[in-house]
Every structure is written in structure tokens, then in C-alpha cells.
Coordinates of C-alpha atoms in Angstrom, one line a residue:
Chain A
M7 CA 92.3 -53.5 -45.1
K8 CA 90.0 -56.5 -44.9
T9 CA 89.5 -58.9 -42.2
S10 CA 91.7 -61.5 -43.9
F11 CA 94.5 -62.7 -41.9
P12 CA 96.8 -64.5 -44.2
E13 CA 99.1 -67.0 -42.7
D14 CA 97.4 -66.2 -39.3
P15 CA 95.7 -68.6 -37.3
L16 CA 92.9 -66.2 -36.7
S17 CA 92.1 -66.0 -40.1
E18 CA 91.4 -69.7 -40.4
F19 CA 89.2 -69.4 -37.3
A20 CA 87.3 -66.5 -38.9
D21 CA 86.7 -68.5 -42.0
A22 CA 85.8 -71.5 -39.8
M23 CA 83.2 -69.2 -38.1
R24 CA 81.8 -68.1 -41.4
K25 CA 81.5 -71.7 -42.5
A26 CA 79.9 -72.6 -39.3
L27 CA 77.4 -69.9 -39.2
P28 CA 76.7 -69.0 -43.0
D29 CA 74.0 -66.7 -44.3
P30 CA 70.8 -68.4 -44.3
E31 CA 68.9 -69.1 -47.4
L32 CA 66.0 -66.8 -48.2
S33 CA 62.5 -68.3 -48.3
S34 CA 61.1 -69.0 -51.8
D35 CA 58.5 -66.0 -51.6
F36 CA 61.0 -63.6 -50.5
A37 CA 61.2 -61.9 -53.9
D38 CA 57.5 -62.0 -54.4
S39 CA 56.6 -60.5 -51.1
L40 CA 59.1 -57.8 -51.6
H41 CA 57.8 -57.0 -55.1
I42 CA 54.3 -56.6 -53.4
R43 CA 55.4 -54.4 -50.7
L44 CA 57.3 -52.3 -53.2
Q45 CA 54.1 -51.9 -55.5
R46 CA 51.8 -51.4 -52.5
P47 CA 49.3 -48.5 -53.3
W48 CA 50.0 -44.9 -52.1
R49 CA 49.5 -44.6 -48.6
F50 CA 49.3 -41.2 -46.5
R51 CA 51.3 -42.3 -43.7
E52 CA 54.2 -43.4 -45.9
A53 CA 54.1 -40.5 -48.1
L54 CA 53.9 -38.2 -45.1
R55 CA 57.1 -40.0 -43.8
R56 CA 59.0 -39.6 -47.2
D57 CA 57.5 -36.6 -49.2
R58 CA 58.8 -33.3 -47.9
W59 CA 55.9 -31.3 -49.8
I60 CA 53.4 -33.5 -48.2
Q61 CA 54.9 -32.8 -44.9
V62 CA 54.7 -29.1 -45.6
A63 CA 51.3 -29.3 -46.7
A64 CA 50.1 -31.2 -43.7
S65 CA 52.0 -28.8 -41.2
L66 CA 50.1 -25.9 -42.9
L67 CA 46.8 -27.9 -42.7
V68 CA 47.4 -28.9 -38.8
M69 CA 48.6 -25.1 -38.0
T70 CA 45.6 -23.4 -39.9
T71 CA 43.2 -25.9 -38.0
L72 CA 44.6 -25.1 -34.6
A73 CA 45.1 -21.4 -35.0
G74 CA 41.5 -20.4 -34.6
P75 CA 41.1 -22.4 -31.3
V76 CA 44.6 -21.5 -29.9
A77 CA 44.0 -17.9 -30.6
A78 CA 40.9 -18.1 -28.8
L79 CA 42.2 -19.9 -25.8
V80 CA 45.1 -17.3 -25.8
G81 CA 42.6 -14.4 -25.8
F82 CA 40.8 -16.0 -23.2
L83 CA 43.6 -16.5 -20.9
L84 CA 45.6 -13.4 -21.5
L85 CA 43.6 -10.8 -22.7
E86 CA 41.7 -8.4 -20.1
K87 CA 38.1 -9.4 -19.5
P88 CA 35.6 -6.8 -20.3
S89 CA 34.4 -4.8 -17.3
V90 CA 30.9 -5.8 -16.2
P91 CA 28.6 -3.2 -17.4
V92 CA 26.5 -1.2 -14.7
I93 CA 23.0 -1.8 -15.0
G94 CA 21.3 1.6 -14.6
F95 CA 21.9 5.0 -15.7
E96 CA 24.7 7.5 -14.8
V97 CA 23.6 11.1 -14.4
P98 CA 26.0 13.4 -16.0
H99 CA 27.8 15.4 -13.4
P100 CA 26.2 18.7 -13.3
S101 CA 28.2 21.8 -13.7
V102 CA 28.8 23.3 -10.5
K103 CA 27.7 26.8 -10.5
T104 CA 30.1 28.4 -7.9
E105 CA 29.0 31.8 -6.5
V106 CA 31.8 34.3 -6.8
M107 CA 32.3 36.1 -3.7
S108 CA 32.2 39.8 -4.3
P109 CA 31.8 42.7 -2.0
P110 CA 28.1 42.5 -0.6
H111 CA 25.9 44.1 -3.1
W112 CA 22.6 44.2 -2.2
Q113 CA 19.8 44.4 -4.7
V114 CA 16.6 44.8 -3.6
I115 CA 13.8 43.1 -5.6
P116 CA 10.3 44.6 -4.9
P117 CA 7.8 42.3 -4.5
E118 CA 5.3 42.0 -7.5
L119 CA 1.8 41.6 -6.0
T120 CA -0.4 40.4 -8.9
L121 CA -3.3 39.5 -6.5
E122 CA -5.4 42.2 -4.7
D123 CA -4.9 42.6 -0.9
G124 CA -7.6 39.8 -0.7
M125 CA -4.8 37.3 -0.3
F126 CA -2.3 39.3 1.4
S127 CA -3.1 41.9 3.8
L128 CA -2.1 45.6 3.6
E129 CA 0.0 45.3 6.8
W130 CA 2.1 42.5 5.2
K131 CA 2.6 44.4 2.1
E132 CA 3.7 47.5 4.0
A133 CA 6.0 45.2 6.3
V134 CA 7.5 44.0 3.1
E135 CA 8.2 47.5 1.7
V136 CA 9.6 48.6 4.8
S137 CA 12.0 45.7 4.8
N138 CA 12.9 46.3 1.4
R139 CA 13.6 50.0 2.2
M140 CA 15.8 49.0 5.0
A141 CA 17.8 46.7 3.0
Q142 CA 18.3 49.5 0.4
A143 CA 19.4 51.8 3.1
I144 CA 21.9 49.2 4.4
S145 CA 23.4 48.6 0.9
A146 CA 23.7 52.3 0.5
W147 CA 25.5 52.6 3.7
E148 CA 27.8 49.8 2.6
K149 CA 28.5 51.4 -0.7
S150 CA 29.3 54.6 0.8
G151 CA 32.1 53.0 2.9
K152 CA 31.5 55.0 5.9
T153 CA 31.8 54.0 9.3
F154 CA 29.9 55.0 12.4
T155 CA 31.5 57.5 14.5
Q156 CA 29.9 56.2 17.7
P157 CA 29.0 52.7 18.9
A158 CA 25.9 51.2 17.3
A159 CA 24.1 50.5 20.2
S160 CA 20.8 51.5 21.4
P161 CA 19.1 51.2 24.7
A162 CA 17.1 48.0 25.4
R163 CA 13.5 49.3 25.3
Q164 CA 10.2 47.6 25.9
S165 CA 8.3 50.4 24.5
W166 CA 9.3 53.4 22.1
Q167 CA 6.7 55.5 23.1
G168 CA 9.1 58.0 25.0
A169 CA 12.1 57.5 22.9
T170 CA 14.0 60.7 21.9
V171 CA 15.3 61.6 18.3
K172 CA 18.8 60.3 19.4
E173 CA 17.7 57.0 20.4
L174 CA 15.7 56.6 17.3
Q175 CA 18.6 57.4 15.4
Q176 CA 20.8 55.0 17.3
E177 CA 18.2 52.2 16.7
W178 CA 18.3 52.8 13.3
L179 CA 22.2 52.6 13.2
R180 CA 22.1 49.6 15.1
R181 CA 19.7 47.9 12.7
C182 CA 21.9 49.1 9.9
A183 CA 25.1 47.9 11.4
L184 CA 23.7 44.6 12.1
G185 CA 21.9 44.2 8.8
L186 CA 18.3 43.9 10.4
T187 CA 15.7 44.5 7.7
D188 CA 13.0 43.4 10.1
P189 CA 10.2 45.9 10.2
P190 CA 10.4 47.9 13.4
P191 CA 7.6 47.6 16.0
L192 CA 4.5 49.5 15.4
D193 CA 5.2 51.7 18.6
L194 CA 8.5 52.8 17.1
Q195 CA 6.7 53.7 13.8
S196 CA 4.2 55.6 15.7
R197 CA 6.8 57.4 17.7
V198 CA 8.7 58.6 14.6
R199 CA 5.3 59.9 13.3
V200 CA 4.8 61.9 16.4
L201 CA 8.3 63.5 16.5
E202 CA 7.9 64.3 12.8
K203 CA 4.7 66.1 13.6
E204 CA 6.2 67.7 16.6
Q205 CA 9.4 68.8 15.4
G206 CA 9.1 68.9 11.6
S207 CA 11.5 67.2 9.2
H208 CA 14.2 66.3 11.6
P209 CA 17.5 65.6 9.8
Q210 CA 18.5 62.8 12.3
L211 CA 15.2 60.9 11.6
K212 CA 15.8 61.1 7.5
A213 CA 16.7 57.3 7.8
W214 CA 13.6 56.5 9.3
R215 CA 11.5 58.6 7.0
W216 CA 12.9 56.7 4.2
T217 CA 12.5 53.5 5.7
L218 CA 9.2 53.8 6.9
F219 CA 7.5 56.2 4.7
A220 CA 9.7 56.2 1.7
D221 CA 10.7 59.8 1.9
G222 CA 13.9 60.6 0.1
S223 CA 16.2 58.2 -1.4
P224 CA 18.8 55.8 0.2
E225 CA 21.8 57.2 -1.7
R226 CA 21.2 60.7 0.0
L227 CA 20.8 59.2 3.5
F228 CA 24.8 59.4 4.1
L229 CA 25.7 62.3 2.0
S230 CA 25.6 64.9 4.8
E231 CA 27.4 62.8 7.3
Chain B
M11 CA 77.9 -62.2 -60.7
S12 CA 79.8 -60.2 -62.9
T13 CA 78.6 -56.8 -61.6
G14 CA 79.0 -55.4 -58.0
P15 CA 76.3 -54.3 -55.9
S16 CA 77.0 -50.5 -56.6
D17 CA 76.7 -51.3 -60.2
L18 CA 73.4 -52.9 -59.6
L19 CA 71.9 -50.0 -57.9
A20 CA 73.1 -47.6 -60.4
R21 CA 71.5 -49.7 -63.1
F22 CA 68.2 -49.6 -60.9
Q23 CA 68.4 -45.9 -60.9
E24 CA 68.7 -45.7 -64.5
G25 CA 65.4 -47.7 -64.8
D26 CA 66.8 -51.2 -65.1
A27 CA 64.2 -53.3 -63.2
S28 CA 66.0 -56.5 -63.4
A29 CA 69.1 -55.0 -61.5
F30 CA 67.0 -54.8 -58.4
N31 CA 66.2 -58.4 -58.3
E32 CA 69.7 -59.3 -58.9
L33 CA 70.6 -57.0 -55.8
V34 CA 68.0 -58.8 -53.8
K35 CA 69.2 -62.2 -54.8
E36 CA 72.8 -61.1 -54.0
M37 CA 72.3 -59.0 -50.8
G38 CA 69.1 -60.7 -49.5
P39 CA 70.9 -63.6 -47.8
R40 CA 73.6 -61.2 -46.2
L41 CA 71.0 -59.1 -44.8
K42 CA 69.1 -61.9 -43.3
G43 CA 72.2 -63.5 -41.9
Y44 CA 73.2 -60.0 -40.4
F45 CA 69.7 -59.8 -38.7
F46 CA 69.7 -63.7 -37.8
R47 CA 73.2 -63.5 -36.1
Q48 CA 72.2 -60.3 -34.3
G49 CA 69.4 -62.4 -32.5
A50 CA 66.4 -62.0 -34.6
Q51 CA 64.3 -65.1 -35.3
S52 CA 64.3 -66.4 -39.0
T53 CA 61.1 -64.9 -40.1
T54 CA 61.8 -61.6 -38.3
A55 CA 65.3 -61.5 -39.9
E56 CA 63.6 -62.0 -43.3
D57 CA 61.1 -59.3 -42.7
L58 CA 63.7 -56.9 -41.6
A59 CA 65.7 -57.6 -44.8
Q60 CA 62.8 -56.7 -46.8
H61 CA 62.5 -53.6 -45.1
V62 CA 66.1 -52.8 -45.7
F63 CA 65.4 -53.4 -49.5
L64 CA 62.2 -51.1 -49.2
K65 CA 64.2 -48.3 -47.7
A66 CA 66.9 -48.4 -50.2
F67 CA 64.4 -48.5 -52.9
Q68 CA 62.6 -45.5 -51.4
S69 CA 65.7 -43.4 -50.9
R70 CA 67.5 -44.9 -54.2
S71 CA 67.6 -41.0 -55.5
R72 CA 69.8 -40.1 -52.6
Y73 CA 72.3 -43.0 -52.8
Q74 CA 75.7 -41.9 -54.1
S75 CA 77.3 -44.5 -56.1
S76 CA 80.8 -43.6 -54.8
G77 CA 80.4 -45.7 -51.8
R78 CA 80.2 -49.6 -51.3
L79 CA 76.7 -50.5 -51.7
D80 CA 76.9 -53.3 -49.3
A81 CA 78.1 -51.1 -46.5
Y82 CA 75.3 -48.8 -47.3
L83 CA 72.8 -51.6 -47.0
L84 CA 74.3 -52.7 -43.8
R85 CA 74.2 -49.3 -42.5
I86 CA 70.4 -49.2 -43.1
A87 CA 70.2 -52.6 -41.6
R88 CA 72.0 -51.4 -38.5
N89 CA 69.6 -48.7 -38.0
L90 CA 66.7 -50.7 -38.7
W91 CA 67.8 -53.3 -36.1
I92 CA 68.4 -50.5 -33.5
D93 CA 64.9 -49.2 -34.1
Y94 CA 63.6 -52.7 -33.9
C95 CA 65.2 -53.4 -30.5
R96 CA 63.9 -50.2 -29.2
R97 CA 60.4 -51.0 -30.1
R98 CA 60.4 -54.2 -28.5
R99 CA 61.2 -55.2 -25.1
P100 CA 64.7 -55.8 -24.2
L101 CA 66.3 -58.8 -25.6
T102 CA 67.1 -61.9 -23.3
L103 CA 69.3 -64.8 -24.2
G104 CA 66.6 -67.4 -23.7
E105 CA 64.2 -65.6 -26.2
S106 CA 66.5 -64.6 -29.0
F107 CA 69.3 -67.2 -29.5
P108 CA 68.7 -70.7 -30.5
D109 CA 70.4 -72.4 -27.7
A110 CA 67.0 -72.2 -26.2
V111 CA 63.9 -73.7 -27.7
D112 CA 63.4 -72.3 -31.0
T113 CA 60.3 -73.2 -33.0
A114 CA 61.4 -71.4 -36.1
P115 CA 62.7 -73.7 -38.8
S116 CA 66.4 -73.7 -38.7
P117 CA 68.3 -72.4 -41.9
W118 CA 70.7 -75.4 -41.7
E119 CA 69.9 -79.0 -42.7
D120 CA 72.9 -81.0 -41.5
G121 CA 72.5 -82.1 -37.8
H122 CA 76.3 -81.7 -36.8
A123 CA 76.4 -78.5 -38.5
Q124 CA 73.3 -77.3 -37.0
D125 CA 75.0 -78.1 -33.5
R126 CA 78.3 -76.2 -34.5
A127 CA 75.9 -73.1 -35.8
Q128 CA 73.9 -73.4 -32.6
L129 CA 76.8 -73.2 -30.4
L130 CA 78.5 -70.3 -32.3
H131 CA 75.2 -68.6 -32.2
A132 CA 75.0 -69.0 -28.5
A133 CA 78.5 -67.5 -28.3
L134 CA 77.6 -64.7 -30.3
G135 CA 74.6 -64.0 -28.1
Q136 CA 76.7 -63.9 -25.1
L137 CA 78.6 -61.1 -26.4
D138 CA 77.7 -57.6 -25.9
D139 CA 75.7 -55.7 -28.5
S140 CA 78.6 -53.7 -29.6
T141 CA 80.9 -56.5 -30.0
R142 CA 78.5 -58.8 -31.6
E143 CA 78.1 -56.0 -34.2
L144 CA 81.7 -55.8 -34.7
V145 CA 82.1 -59.4 -35.1
E146 CA 79.3 -59.3 -37.6
L147 CA 80.4 -56.4 -39.7
A148 CA 84.1 -57.4 -39.8
I149 CA 84.1 -61.0 -39.9
F150 CA 80.9 -62.4 -41.3
Q151 CA 80.1 -59.4 -43.6
Q152 CA 83.7 -58.9 -44.2
L153 CA 83.5 -55.2 -44.8
P154 CA 86.9 -53.4 -44.7
Y155 CA 87.9 -51.9 -41.2
R156 CA 87.4 -48.3 -42.4
E157 CA 83.9 -49.0 -43.3
V158 CA 83.2 -50.8 -40.1
G159 CA 84.8 -47.9 -38.2
E160 CA 82.5 -45.5 -40.0
I161 CA 79.5 -47.5 -39.5
M162 CA 80.2 -47.9 -35.9
K163 CA 81.6 -44.5 -35.5
I164 CA 85.0 -45.8 -33.8
P165 CA 88.6 -45.3 -35.1
V166 CA 90.0 -47.9 -37.5
G167 CA 92.8 -48.8 -35.0
T168 CA 90.2 -49.5 -32.3
V169 CA 88.3 -51.7 -34.9
K170 CA 91.6 -53.7 -35.6
S171 CA 92.5 -54.2 -32.0
R172 CA 89.0 -55.1 -31.0
V173 CA 88.6 -57.8 -33.8
H174 CA 91.9 -59.2 -32.9
Y175 CA 90.9 -59.6 -29.3
I176 CA 87.5 -61.0 -29.9
L177 CA 88.8 -63.5 -32.3
Q178 CA 91.3 -64.7 -30.0
K179 CA 88.7 -64.9 -27.3
L180 CA 86.2 -66.7 -29.5
K181 CA 88.9 -69.2 -30.6
R182 CA 89.8 -70.0 -27.1
Q183 CA 86.1 -70.7 -26.5
L184 CA 85.2 -72.4 -29.6
E185 CA 88.1 -74.0 -31.1
P186 CA 87.4 -77.4 -29.8
V187 CA 84.2 -77.4 -31.7
L188 CA 85.2 -75.5 -34.8
G189 CA 88.7 -77.0 -34.9
S190 CA 87.5 -80.5 -34.7
D191 CA 85.0 -79.9 -37.6
S192 CA 87.9 -78.3 -39.8
E193 CA 90.0 -81.2 -39.2
N194 CA 87.2 -83.7 -40.1
D195 CA 86.7 -81.7 -43.3
A196 CA 90.2 -81.8 -43.9

């Protein structure tokens, strides 16, 4: 299946073409220069182009060289930036002490006076003691769970000089119901003293006797009622 | 030459250094002619021919002696020429073919023959790349149609019909010149 066209005018024309444009002669130094090129010393680029192992080694070298910077770049771009530290100090959250609500339970802590009366007057000391005893009485009443049988009201008085036993009792009950531990006025105290002297130990005044003179005990105040 | 090109490369693969010289002597002009007729200058054609031998030398271990060595070398030459044309700016007729001013020494001595060669070269230059390559491989290199089809990746039937058509066309165009010469020679 060659390009010969026997007995064909085209074959003759093809021969004429080959004859008209034959292969040119090589230059005289063709073989020598080719020989020099064949014996050219080893060059990295040519070896890299031809030798597969050198290609693998070069690839590994390039990859290991680039691995560090690429990893750093990826880390810089993709990973989360560390949060900026807060300059200062943080106070640990204190444990909240919740006060458990419980039924009122009064515990009276008597004052401890380590100094003599030179600093605190005797009246002040007595006022505190009266206030504490009133608080004890109120606590005892709440513990007893009793209620007043009559309204805890007392007449509004400017002076207790003429107060009756009944009125004094109502005043104590009013104070007890309202939780008032303030010391009563002096004229009330003196009126209680007067009535005690006149009528003896009146049972309706036993609450005042405890409150003002520490006579009796708060637990017994409501036993008879 | 008693041995074919395939035998030469086989001998060279076995360590016969003189075989390569014989191969160069036999195939060198054909390769230079291939590049020259494709449009390369004379010096460029020779340089590219040397590259073909260098590539054949470097890849000699991969060559299988079952095929034709000239087809193998022409396949390398074709790839080299394609690479060369890609690297340089596109060819134009005025730059590449000798009907324009060509300062390179002409490979032909005779004046009349030179005229005919230039005319034929110019006619080849007017063909498109694929047709010119087909003419080169089938007519000038005289490769079998099957080899030409394999190199150019076209069916054998297409090769035959195209060669026939091109020859008829070139004959109509060049017969006054080439025909008179052959008559004169006769």
C-alpha cells in the first residue's frame, strides 16, 4: 500500500515532485554537532524531564518545602482566631447564700456589754432589755399559735397616767400583734408600777411585768389564755 | 545500505555505536527534508532534525523494533514541528517559503532546478498544514498509507482519496513546470 501509482500518470508526477524537491544534503558538521549534543553533560532540567525518579524526588522536595508555609496560611485563614484576653481580673462568682424562709422564729440575742455604764447609760441598757423581752414575748405568742379574741386596738392616748388595766393590756396586745419592740413610754411604765402597787399582781398585767421587770417567763404568758 | 533503519536502532540498543552514525546518515536528509518542506529554514530544519535524533536517542529503550523506524522518527519529527510552530508566532507565507526573500543557502545548486524547487515549495506552502503534511508523508517520505493514517489519525481510505485529489490538483498547477523538465530530461 505504498504511494506508488504504477502505470498511473499520477505516479510519474509524484516521482517528478520528489525529483524536483529532493531531500537536502546535511551540512558537513551535522554529525559532529549531533555527537556533541548527545554527549552533553548531565543537566538537571533535562534529567527532570526524562527521569521519573528525579521527578518524584523533585516533587517531594517541593511539597515538603511548601508544606510549612501552606499549612501556616491555611491555619491563618481557616482556623479560629484566639479570643483576646481580658486585661484585669475576674472575681469568682460568690456563692449566694439564700435565706430559707421559715416560720418566724425569733431568737433574741441579749446585748453583751463589755464596758461599764460610762459609755452607755443605764437607761439605754434598760431600754434594750425591755425591747428584747418584748421580742421574746412576741416570739412566744407566735409559737403558741394563738389568736387574739378581740381586736388588737388600744385608745390613742397622750398620757398613760389614768390608763386602766384593761387599756394597758390592750396596748400590750396591740404591740405584740404589730411586732413592736420599742420600749413603751415612761408614763406607761410608771402607770404599770402604780397599778401593781395598788392592785397587786394583776394577771392581766403579767405581760407587762415580764416586759418591763423581767418577772416570769415568756413561755407562760399565754398558757392561761 | 544493507540493513534497514529498524535494524540500525536495534543494533544501537545492543551497544553498537556505529549503528547510530549509519542511522543519522540515512535518516538525516529525510528528516531535514521533512522540516524544510514543512516550511522551516534550512538551518532550522537541520536543528530540528538533530532534535529528532536526540529524542530518539533518549527514548531508545522505549522503542519497539516491530514497527518501521522511519515512521517512528517521522512521528517524533511531526510532534517536534507542532511544538515548534506553537512556540513561535504563526507562519506566514512570506517568512517561511522561499518564493520570498530567503537569505539561507539553498540546498540546490542548479539554477533551473532551483527555480522548479522554489515553485514547488511555494505551491506546498499554499496548502493547508494538514494537506501539506499528507503530501510530505505519503509522497515525499513514501510511507505506506496505513502508517500515514496512523500518524495523522485519519482512516486509510481518507488518506488514499486525499492523496489522489491533491496530486491531481498539484499536477494541474505544476505540470507545465515539472512536465517540461521531465520531458527535457527524457
